[in-house]
Amino acid sequence: MRTENLYGSKELWQIWRQFGRLDLEYGEDLYFFTRLKKKSVNGSRIDHRVGTGTWQGEDVGKVVVSRNSRKKIGFKKRFRYEKDKSPYNGCWIMHEYSLNPSLLPQNLRSSDLVLCRIKKNGEPRQPGRKIQGKRESRA
C-alpha cells in the first residue's frame, strides 16, 4: 500500500501515471493512504484540492458497519475529480475511507489518515471531440 499526498500540488494524472499502468482498465483501482488537509489550522473543513483541480463530493458519506457486530467501524465518501475546461474533468472517481475514531488508540484519534481508492471514469477529452468511454454518474 502506498502513501501519497492526494490533496497536494501534484496533478491527479501525474499520480495516476506514476503509480498506475498506462493500460489500467475501467474498474481497476489504485489505493493510497493519505492525510486530509484542513482548510485552516483549527478548523474541521477539509481542503479537497488536488493540483489545479478538486475532488467534488458526490454524497455526504455513508457509515460503514461491521457485518458481525453491526457496530459502526468507519465512514465512506465518494468524490469525482473536477476541473472546468480540462480534458480530465470527470475522469476519476475516489472513495475515501476513514475509521471510527473511537476504535483507534488514544494517540491516533486525532490522525487525519484515510484510505483512498481511485479509479478511472472515462478517458480524457480531446479538443473538438465528445467524451470518450463511459462516465459514471450518480442517480
One Martini backbone bead per residue (centre of mass of N, CA, C, O) as a GRO file, in nm:
protein
  139
    1MET     BB    1   0.097   0.036   0.023
    2ARG     BB    2   0.053   0.367  -0.041
    3THR     BB    3   0.186   0.699  -0.004
    4GLU     BB    4  -0.011   0.998  -0.083
    5ASN     BB    5  -0.073   1.326  -0.191
    6LEU     BB    6  -0.417   1.399  -0.271
    7TYR     BB    7  -0.388   1.721  -0.140
    8GLY     BB    8  -0.197   1.861  -0.357
    9SER     BB    9   0.012   1.974  -0.630
   10LYS     BB   10  -0.031   1.723  -0.773
   11GLU     BB   11  -0.144   1.586  -1.041
   12LEU     BB   12  -0.352   1.328  -1.101
   13TRP     BB   13  -0.222   1.219  -1.368
   14GLN     BB   14   0.058   1.188  -1.237
   15ILE     BB   15  -0.020   0.977  -1.029
   16TRP     BB   16  -0.135   0.769  -1.226
   17ARG     BB   17   0.131   0.733  -1.392
   18GLN     BB   18   0.322   0.658  -1.154
   19PHE     BB   19   0.129   0.403  -1.028
   20GLY     BB   20   0.015   0.328  -1.291
   21ARG     BB   21  -0.093   0.194  -1.569
   22LEU     BB   22  -0.169   0.269  -1.892
   23ASP     BB   23  -0.366  -0.010  -1.903
   24LEU     BB   24  -0.579   0.064  -1.725
   25GLU     BB   25  -0.893  -0.022  -1.646
   26TYR     BB   26  -1.195  -0.036  -1.589
   27GLY     BB   27  -1.204  -0.108  -1.235
   28GLU     BB   28  -0.920  -0.030  -1.182
   29ASP     BB   29  -0.726   0.025  -0.890
   30LEU     BB   30  -0.607   0.268  -0.657
   31TYR     BB   31  -0.411   0.277  -0.352
   32PHE     BB   32  -0.417   0.508  -0.063
   33PHE     BB   33  -0.251   0.686   0.169
   34THR     BB   34  -0.379   0.984   0.337
   35ARG     BB   35  -0.388   1.320   0.426
   36LEU     BB   36  -0.571   1.546   0.547
   37LYS     BB   37  -0.661   1.888   0.450
   38LYS     BB   38  -0.692   2.169   0.607
   39LYS     BB   39  -0.805   2.495   0.572
   40SER     BB   40  -0.742   2.517   0.883
   41VAL     BB   41  -0.592   2.464   1.174
   42ASN     BB   42  -0.880   2.478   1.360
   43GLY     BB   43  -1.041   2.331   1.161
   44SER     BB   44  -1.276   2.088   0.987
   45ARG     BB   45  -1.229   2.156   0.707
   46ILE     BB   46  -1.168   2.026   0.383
   47ASP     BB   47  -0.917   2.017   0.138
   48HIS     BB   48  -0.991   1.904  -0.212
   49ARG     BB   49  -0.735   1.965  -0.352
   50VAL     BB   50  -0.573   1.879  -0.678
   51GLY     BB   51  -0.380   2.070  -0.783
   52THR     BB   52  -0.599   2.233  -1.023
   53GLY     BB   53  -0.812   2.068  -0.882
   54THR     BB   54  -1.099   1.868  -0.759
   55TRP     BB   55  -1.283   1.712  -0.505
   56GLN     BB   56  -1.613   1.620  -0.554
   57GLY     BB   57  -1.877   1.571  -0.374
   58GLU     BB   58  -2.148   1.311  -0.393
   59ASP     BB   59  -2.168   1.282  -0.078
   60VAL     BB   60  -2.204   1.265   0.283
   61GLY     BB   61  -2.182   0.981   0.354
   62LYS     BB   62  -2.110   0.656   0.494
   63VAL     BB   63  -2.173   0.409   0.701
   64VAL     BB   64  -1.968   0.158   0.845
   65VAL     BB   65  -2.041  -0.183   0.913
   66SER     BB   66  -2.033  -0.460   1.081
   67ARG     BB   67  -2.139  -0.774   1.013
   68ASN     BB   68  -2.125  -0.897   1.302
   69SER     BB   69  -2.178  -0.644   1.521
   70ARG     BB   70  -2.301  -0.365   1.390
   71LYS     BB   71  -2.078  -0.168   1.412
   72LYS     BB   72  -1.926   0.129   1.389
   73ILE     BB   73  -1.615   0.161   1.182
   74GLY     BB   74  -1.698   0.392   0.960
   75PHE     BB   75  -1.628   0.576   0.650
   76LYS     BB   76  -1.781   0.682   0.328
   77LYS     BB   77  -1.664   0.859   0.037
   78ARG     BB   78  -1.756   1.038  -0.265
   79PHE     BB   79  -1.560   1.133  -0.557
   80ARG     BB   80  -1.498   1.386  -0.815
   81TYR     BB   81  -1.318   1.497  -1.067
   82GLU     BB   82  -1.249   1.858  -1.108
   83LYS     BB   83  -1.198   2.061  -1.420
   84ASP     BB   84  -1.253   2.309  -1.590
   85LYS     BB   85  -1.169   2.279  -1.924
   86SER     BB   86  -1.080   1.981  -1.895
   87PRO     BB   87  -1.004   1.664  -2.012
   88TYR     BB   88  -1.021   1.544  -1.694
   89ASN     BB   89  -1.306   1.588  -1.641
   90GLY     BB   90  -1.436   1.308  -1.470
   91CYS     BB   91  -1.197   1.068  -1.482
   92TRP     BB   92  -1.244   1.036  -1.161
   93ILE     BB   93  -1.278   0.821  -0.876
   94MET     BB   94  -1.329   0.856  -0.513
   95HIS     BB   95  -1.268   0.666  -0.220
   96GLU     BB   96  -1.316   0.747   0.127
   97TYR     BB   97  -1.162   0.604   0.417
   98SER     BB   98  -1.266   0.588   0.764
   99LEU     BB   99  -1.222   0.562   1.097
  100ASN     BB  100  -1.342   0.517   1.391
  101PRO     BB  101  -1.207   0.686   1.654
  102SER     BB  102  -1.299   0.482   1.888
  103LEU     BB  103  -1.100   0.243   1.760
  104LEU     BB  104  -0.861   0.408   1.837
  105PRO     BB  105  -0.597   0.498   1.967
  106GLN     BB  106  -0.537   0.778   2.138
  107ASN     BB  107  -0.277   0.868   1.954
  108LEU     BB  108  -0.482   0.844   1.672
  109ARG     BB  109  -0.752   1.021   1.687
  110SER     BB  110  -0.621   1.285   1.528
  111SER     BB  111  -0.601   1.144   1.276
  112ASP     BB  112  -0.596   1.207   0.899
  113LEU     BB  113  -0.602   0.916   0.803
  114VAL     BB  114  -0.664   0.770   0.479
  115LEU     BB  115  -0.838   0.569   0.247
  116CYS     BB  116  -0.785   0.544  -0.111
  117ARG     BB  117  -0.988   0.502  -0.407
  118ILE     BB  118  -0.892   0.489  -0.751
  119LYS     BB  119  -1.075   0.552  -1.061
  120LYS     BB  120  -1.170   0.531  -1.365
  121ASN     BB  121  -1.408   0.762  -1.572
  122GLY     BB  122  -1.255   0.778  -1.833
  123GLU     BB  123  -1.146   0.972  -2.093
  124PRO     BB  124  -0.992   1.209  -2.224
  125ARG     BB  125  -1.048   1.484  -2.388
  126GLN     BB  126  -1.057   1.599  -2.712
  127PRO     BB  127  -1.034   1.833  -2.918
  128GLY     BB  128  -1.353   1.837  -3.074
  129ARG     BB  129  -1.456   1.608  -2.877
  130LYS     BB  130  -1.615   1.381  -2.729
  131ILE     BB  131  -1.667   1.180  -2.487
  132GLN     BB  132  -1.496   0.902  -2.388
  133GLY     BB  133  -1.655   0.666  -2.284
  134LYS     BB  134  -1.752   0.601  -1.968
  135ARG     BB  135  -1.955   0.772  -1.726
  136GLU     BB  136  -2.017   0.814  -1.415
  137SER     BB  137  -2.327   0.840  -1.239
  138ARG     BB  138  -2.556   0.986  -1.025
  139ALA     BB  139  -2.897   0.914  -0.930
   0.00000   0.00000   0.00000
